């Protein structure tokens, strides 16, 4: 395997290096609109490579050369250190990440987005996706006031208005 290192910088450029420390030839992405607020991640879905990351307002899905593979036209309000997760919704692969004000964003690989708001969460809430029951599709796990993670179903209980906690 050819492992690579992505380096998002304050100048809104995302650089790609090989393990030898040299820039990877052929990687030529456009500058981002704002500084990147997420990790730059590689996902392989249906035999295609996707490089995904976000700046404060925009979500990027690129091919392995840095060209836009999927256009995401929705605008988001994201916090620093936004985590992006690959999971499934309705049997289809999707990318999920948290926004400000308790928002949870879902982006599919056609660029369509859904946003829901989890009531009672601050801008600093964190989330994770875990397959607790071992059936494949992940569940959101949102921290609650008690400090314990509470599972929220992704597959069966997705609602555009608010999330229902599985008790």
PDB file of C-alpha atoms in Angstrom:
ATOM      1  CA  UNK A   1       0.000   0.000   0.000  1.00  0.00           C
ATOM      2  CA  UNK A   2       1.079   3.529  -0.713  1.00  0.00           C
ATOM      3  CA  UNK A   3       0.297   5.465   2.422  1.00  0.00           C
ATOM      4  CA  UNK A   4       0.015   9.208   2.085  1.00  0.00           C
ATOM      5  CA  UNK A   5      -0.173  12.168   4.433  1.00  0.00           C
ATOM      6  CA  UNK A   6      -2.650  15.017   3.915  1.00  0.00           C
ATOM      7  CA  UNK A   7      -1.704  18.377   5.392  1.00  0.00           C
ATOM      8  CA  UNK A   8      -4.388  21.096   5.460  1.00  0.00           C
ATOM      9  CA  UNK A   9      -2.826  24.509   6.070  1.00  0.00           C
ATOM     10  CA  UNK A  10      -3.973  27.973   7.118  1.00  0.00           C
ATOM     11  CA  UNK A  11      -3.344  29.231   3.576  1.00  0.00           C
ATOM     12  CA  UNK A  12      -6.399  27.124   2.526  1.00  0.00           C
ATOM     13  CA  UNK A  13      -4.235  24.643   0.598  1.00  0.00           C
ATOM     14  CA  UNK A  14      -4.381  20.898   1.234  1.00  0.00           C
ATOM     15  CA  UNK A  15      -1.023  19.282   0.535  1.00  0.00           C
ATOM     16  CA  UNK A  16      -0.396  15.583  -0.047  1.00  0.00           C
ATOM     17  CA  UNK A  17       2.924  13.898   0.758  1.00  0.00           C
ATOM     18  CA  UNK A  18       4.266  10.390   0.410  1.00  0.00           C
ATOM     19  CA  UNK A  19       5.930   8.699   3.364  1.00  0.00           C
ATOM     20  CA  UNK A  20       9.249   9.818   1.873  1.00  0.00           C
ATOM     21  CA  UNK A  21       8.201  13.423   2.608  1.00  0.00           C
ATOM     22  CA  UNK A  22       7.944  14.397  -1.060  1.00  0.00           C
ATOM     23  CA  UNK A  23       4.812  15.952  -2.582  1.00  0.00           C
ATOM     24  CA  UNK A  24       2.670  13.425  -4.456  1.00  0.00           C
ATOM     25  CA  UNK A  25       2.623  14.114  -8.189  1.00  0.00           C
ATOM     26  CA  UNK A  26      -0.790  14.643  -9.734  1.00  0.00           C
ATOM     27  CA  UNK A  27      -2.450  15.986  -6.566  1.00  0.00           C
ATOM     28  CA  UNK A  28      -3.797  19.415  -7.506  1.00  0.00           C
ATOM     29  CA  UNK A  29      -6.863  20.532  -5.516  1.00  0.00           C
ATOM     30  CA  UNK A  30      -8.363  24.019  -5.580  1.00  0.00           C
ATOM     31  CA  UNK A  31      -7.911  26.209  -2.520  1.00  0.00           C
ATOM     32  CA  UNK A  32     -10.654  25.853   0.050  1.00  0.00           C
ATOM     33  CA  UNK A  33     -12.927  28.820   0.772  1.00  0.00           C
ATOM     34  CA  UNK A  34     -11.872  28.924   4.453  1.00  0.00           C
ATOM     35  CA  UNK A  35      -9.263  27.045   6.519  1.00  0.00           C
ATOM     36  CA  UNK A  36     -10.037  23.325   6.894  1.00  0.00           C
ATOM     37  CA  UNK A  37     -11.790  22.374  10.173  1.00  0.00           C
ATOM     38  CA  UNK A  38     -11.815  18.564   9.798  1.00  0.00           C
ATOM     39  CA  UNK A  39      -9.334  15.800   9.190  1.00  0.00           C
ATOM     40  CA  UNK A  40      -8.704  15.009   5.541  1.00  0.00           C
ATOM     41  CA  UNK A  41      -9.900  11.438   5.107  1.00  0.00           C
ATOM     42  CA  UNK A  42      -9.862   8.782   2.413  1.00  0.00           C
ATOM     43  CA  UNK A  43     -12.885   6.515   1.965  1.00  0.00           C
ATOM     44  CA  UNK A  44     -13.353   3.793  -0.618  1.00  0.00           C
ATOM     45  CA  UNK A  45     -17.002   3.326  -1.601  1.00  0.00           C
ATOM     46  CA  UNK A  46     -18.226   1.129  -4.466  1.00  0.00           C
ATOM     47  CA  UNK A  47     -14.682   0.799  -5.864  1.00  0.00           C
ATOM     48  CA  UNK A  48     -14.171   4.580  -5.985  1.00  0.00           C
ATOM     49  CA  UNK A  49     -11.817   6.682  -3.886  1.00  0.00           C
ATOM     50  CA  UNK A  50     -13.183   9.714  -2.079  1.00  0.00           C
ATOM     51  CA  UNK A  51     -11.089  12.332  -0.294  1.00  0.00           C
ATOM     52  CA  UNK A  52     -13.354  14.212   2.127  1.00  0.00           C
ATOM     53  CA  UNK A  53     -12.898  17.211   4.412  1.00  0.00           C
ATOM     54  CA  UNK A  54     -14.654  20.412   5.419  1.00  0.00           C
ATOM     55  CA  UNK A  55     -13.894  24.052   5.956  1.00  0.00           C
ATOM     56  CA  UNK A  56     -16.084  26.197   8.204  1.00  0.00           C
ATOM     57  CA  UNK A  57     -18.940  26.464   5.688  1.00  0.00           C
ATOM     58  CA  UNK A  58     -18.298  23.964   2.903  1.00  0.00           C
ATOM     59  CA  UNK A  59     -17.899  20.192   2.581  1.00  0.00           C
ATOM     60  CA  UNK A  60     -15.513  18.833  -0.059  1.00  0.00           C
ATOM     61  CA  UNK A  61     -15.605  15.420  -1.750  1.00  0.00           C
ATOM     62  CA  UNK A  62     -12.658  15.018  -4.127  1.00  0.00           C
ATOM     63  CA  UNK A  63     -11.145  12.264  -6.249  1.00  0.00           C
ATOM     64  CA  UNK A  64      -7.609  11.008  -5.707  1.00  0.00           C
ATOM     65  CA  UNK A  65      -6.151  13.762  -7.904  1.00  0.00           C
ATOM     66  CA  UNK A  66      -7.865  16.558  -5.964  1.00  0.00           C
ATOM     67  CA  UNK A  67     -10.650  17.273  -8.448  1.00  0.00           C
ATOM     68  CA  UNK A  68     -14.195  17.632  -7.184  1.00  0.00           C
ATOM     69  CA  UNK A  69     -15.863  14.205  -7.438  1.00  0.00           C
ATOM     70  CA  UNK A  70     -19.169  15.156  -5.788  1.00  0.00           C
ATOM     71  CA  UNK A  71     -20.560  18.684  -5.544  1.00  0.00           C
ATOM     72  CA  UNK A  72     -22.123  19.488  -2.184  1.00  0.00           C
ATOM     73  CA  UNK A  73     -24.020  22.733  -2.625  1.00  0.00           C
ATOM     74  CA  UNK A  74     -25.369  23.056   0.924  1.00  0.00           C
ATOM     75  CA  UNK A  75     -23.655  25.504   3.265  1.00  0.00           C
ATOM     76  CA  UNK A  76     -22.896  24.488   6.866  1.00  0.00           C
ATOM     77  CA  UNK A  77     -21.740  26.236  10.021  1.00  0.00           C
ATOM     78  CA  UNK A  78     -19.039  23.909  11.346  1.00  0.00           C
ATOM     79  CA  UNK A  79     -16.858  24.072  14.403  1.00  0.00           C
ATOM     80  CA  UNK A  80     -13.092  23.438  14.603  1.00  0.00           C
ATOM     81  CA  UNK A  81     -12.106  19.760  14.818  1.00  0.00           C
ATOM     82  CA  UNK A  82     -15.243  18.502  13.058  1.00  0.00           C
ATOM     83  CA  UNK A  83     -15.177  14.703  12.763  1.00  0.00           C
ATOM     84  CA  UNK A  84     -16.588  13.065   9.613  1.00  0.00           C
ATOM     85  CA  UNK A  85     -17.929   9.512   9.757  1.00  0.00           C
ATOM     86  CA  UNK A  86     -18.772   7.028   7.011  1.00  0.00           C
ATOM     87  CA  UNK A  87     -21.890   4.981   7.793  1.00  0.00           C
ATOM     88  CA  UNK A  88     -25.108   3.854   6.095  1.00  0.00           C
ATOM     89  CA  UNK A  89     -28.603   5.283   5.920  1.00  0.00           C
ATOM     90  CA  UNK A  90     -31.343   3.363   4.142  1.00  0.00           C
ATOM     91  CA  UNK A  91     -28.694   0.874   2.999  1.00  0.00           C
ATOM     92  CA  UNK A  92     -26.694   3.580   1.206  1.00  0.00           C
ATOM     93  CA  UNK A  93     -23.290   4.925   2.267  1.00  0.00           C
ATOM     94  CA  UNK A  94     -23.392   8.434   3.732  1.00  0.00           C
ATOM     95  CA  UNK A  95     -21.051  10.851   5.479  1.00  0.00           C
ATOM     96  CA  UNK A  96     -22.173  12.261   8.821  1.00  0.00           C
ATOM     97  CA  UNK A  97     -20.791  15.162  10.840  1.00  0.00           C
ATOM     98  CA  UNK A  98     -21.868  17.575  13.579  1.00  0.00           C
ATOM     99  CA  UNK A  99     -22.484  21.264  13.107  1.00  0.00           C
ATOM    100  CA  UNK A 100     -23.116  24.063  15.544  1.00  0.00           C
ATOM    101  CA  UNK A 101     -26.235  24.318  17.670  1.00  0.00           C
ATOM    102  CA  UNK A 102     -26.908  20.583  17.864  1.00  0.00           C
ATOM    103  CA  UNK A 103     -27.108  20.070  14.119  1.00  0.00           C
ATOM    104  CA  UNK A 104     -26.253  16.699  12.593  1.00  0.00           C
ATOM    105  CA  UNK A 105     -25.537  16.735   8.846  1.00  0.00           C
ATOM    106  CA  UNK A 106     -25.817  13.764   6.495  1.00  0.00           C
ATOM    107  CA  UNK A 107     -24.294  13.930   2.993  1.00  0.00           C
ATOM    108  CA  UNK A 108     -24.730  11.141   0.442  1.00  0.00           C
ATOM    109  CA  UNK A 109     -22.365  10.409  -2.435  1.00  0.00           C
ATOM    110  CA  UNK A 110     -24.609  12.265  -4.883  1.00  0.00           C
ATOM    111  CA  UNK A 111     -24.109  15.476  -2.898  1.00  0.00           C
ATOM    112  CA  UNK A 112     -27.591  15.546  -1.368  1.00  0.00           C
ATOM    113  CA  UNK A 113     -27.753  16.671   2.254  1.00  0.00           C
ATOM    114  CA  UNK A 114     -30.069  16.309   5.225  1.00  0.00           C
ATOM    115  CA  UNK A 115     -29.769  18.269   8.438  1.00  0.00           C
ATOM    116  CA  UNK A 116     -31.436  17.536  11.758  1.00  0.00           C
ATOM    117  CA  UNK A 117     -31.216  19.292  15.062  1.00  0.00           C
ATOM    118  CA  UNK A 118     -30.799  17.499  18.353  1.00  0.00           C
ATOM    119  CA  UNK A 119     -32.647  19.516  20.977  1.00  0.00           C
ATOM    120  CA  UNK A 120     -30.756  20.641  24.057  1.00  0.00           C
ATOM    121  CA  UNK A 121     -27.180  20.334  22.776  1.00  0.00           C
ATOM    122  CA  UNK A 122     -24.708  23.190  22.806  1.00  0.00           C
ATOM    123  CA  UNK A 123     -22.328  24.224  20.036  1.00  0.00           C
ATOM    124  CA  UNK A 124     -19.610  22.160  21.719  1.00  0.00           C
ATOM    125  CA  UNK A 125     -21.375  18.803  21.538  1.00  0.00           C
ATOM    126  CA  UNK A 126     -19.449  15.865  20.156  1.00  0.00           C
ATOM    127  CA  UNK A 127     -20.660  12.752  18.423  1.00  0.00           C
ATOM    128  CA  UNK A 128     -19.388   9.380  17.355  1.00  0.00           C
ATOM    129  CA  UNK A 129     -20.798   6.539  15.290  1.00  0.00           C
ATOM    130  CA  UNK A 130     -20.754   3.050  16.753  1.00  0.00           C
ATOM    131  CA  UNK A 131     -22.231  -0.256  15.606  1.00  0.00           C
ATOM    132  CA  UNK A 132     -23.366  -1.342  19.075  1.00  0.00           C
ATOM    133  CA  UNK A 133     -25.664  -4.120  17.947  1.00  0.00           C
ATOM    134  CA  UNK A 134     -23.331  -5.571  15.289  1.00  0.00           C
ATOM    135  CA  UNK A 135     -25.820  -5.301  12.408  1.00  0.00           C
ATOM    136  CA  UNK A 136     -23.696  -3.014  10.233  1.00  0.00           C
ATOM    137  CA  UNK A 137     -25.386   0.397  10.153  1.00  0.00           C
ATOM    138  CA  UNK A 138     -23.945   2.721  12.737  1.00  0.00           C
ATOM    139  CA  UNK A 139     -25.819   4.621  15.386  1.00  0.00           C
ATOM    140  CA  UNK A 140     -25.043   8.145  16.429  1.00  0.00           C
ATOM    141  CA  UNK A 141     -23.784   8.481  19.955  1.00  0.00           C
ATOM    142  CA  UNK A 142     -24.299  11.878  21.482  1.00  0.00           C
ATOM    143  CA  UNK A 143     -22.961  12.930  24.886  1.00  0.00           C
ATOM    144  CA  UNK A 144     -25.608  13.998  27.317  1.00  0.00           C
ATOM    145  CA  UNK A 145     -25.438  16.181  30.446  1.00  0.00           C
ATOM    146  CA  UNK A 146     -24.585  13.142  32.577  1.00  0.00           C
ATOM    147  CA  UNK A 147     -21.347  12.561  30.697  1.00  0.00           C
ATOM    148  CA  UNK A 148     -22.529   9.192  29.341  1.00  0.00           C
ATOM    149  CA  UNK A 149     -22.938   8.471  25.655  1.00  0.00           C
ATOM    150  CA  UNK A 150     -26.538   7.977  24.580  1.00  0.00           C
ATOM    151  CA  UNK A 151     -27.277   6.059  21.387  1.00  0.00           C
ATOM    152  CA  UNK A 152     -29.481   7.601  18.728  1.00  0.00           C
ATOM    153  CA  UNK A 153     -30.635   5.368  15.888  1.00  0.00           C
ATOM    154  CA  UNK A 154     -29.643   6.478  12.439  1.00  0.00           C
ATOM    155  CA  UNK A 155     -31.480   3.995  10.223  1.00  0.00           C
ATOM    156  CA  UNK A 156     -34.999   3.748  11.568  1.00  0.00           C
ATOM    157  CA  UNK A 157     -35.460   6.943  13.478  1.00  0.00           C
ATOM    158  CA  UNK A 158     -34.029   9.604  11.196  1.00  0.00           C
ATOM    159  CA  UNK A 159     -36.248  12.651  11.188  1.00  0.00           C
ATOM    160  CA  UNK A 160     -35.672  16.021   9.548  1.00  0.00           C
ATOM    161  CA  UNK A 161     -37.007  17.783  12.635  1.00  0.00           C
ATOM    162  CA  UNK A 162     -35.322  16.141  15.593  1.00  0.00           C
ATOM    163  CA  UNK A 163     -33.680  12.947  16.760  1.00  0.00           C
ATOM    164  CA  UNK A 164     -35.412  10.517  19.084  1.00  0.00           C
ATOM    165  CA  UNK A 165     -33.237   8.908  21.708  1.00  0.00           C
ATOM    166  CA  UNK A 166     -33.321   5.146  22.005  1.00  0.00           C
ATOM    167  CA  UNK A 167     -33.956   4.519  25.689  1.00  0.00           C
TER     168      UNK A 167
END
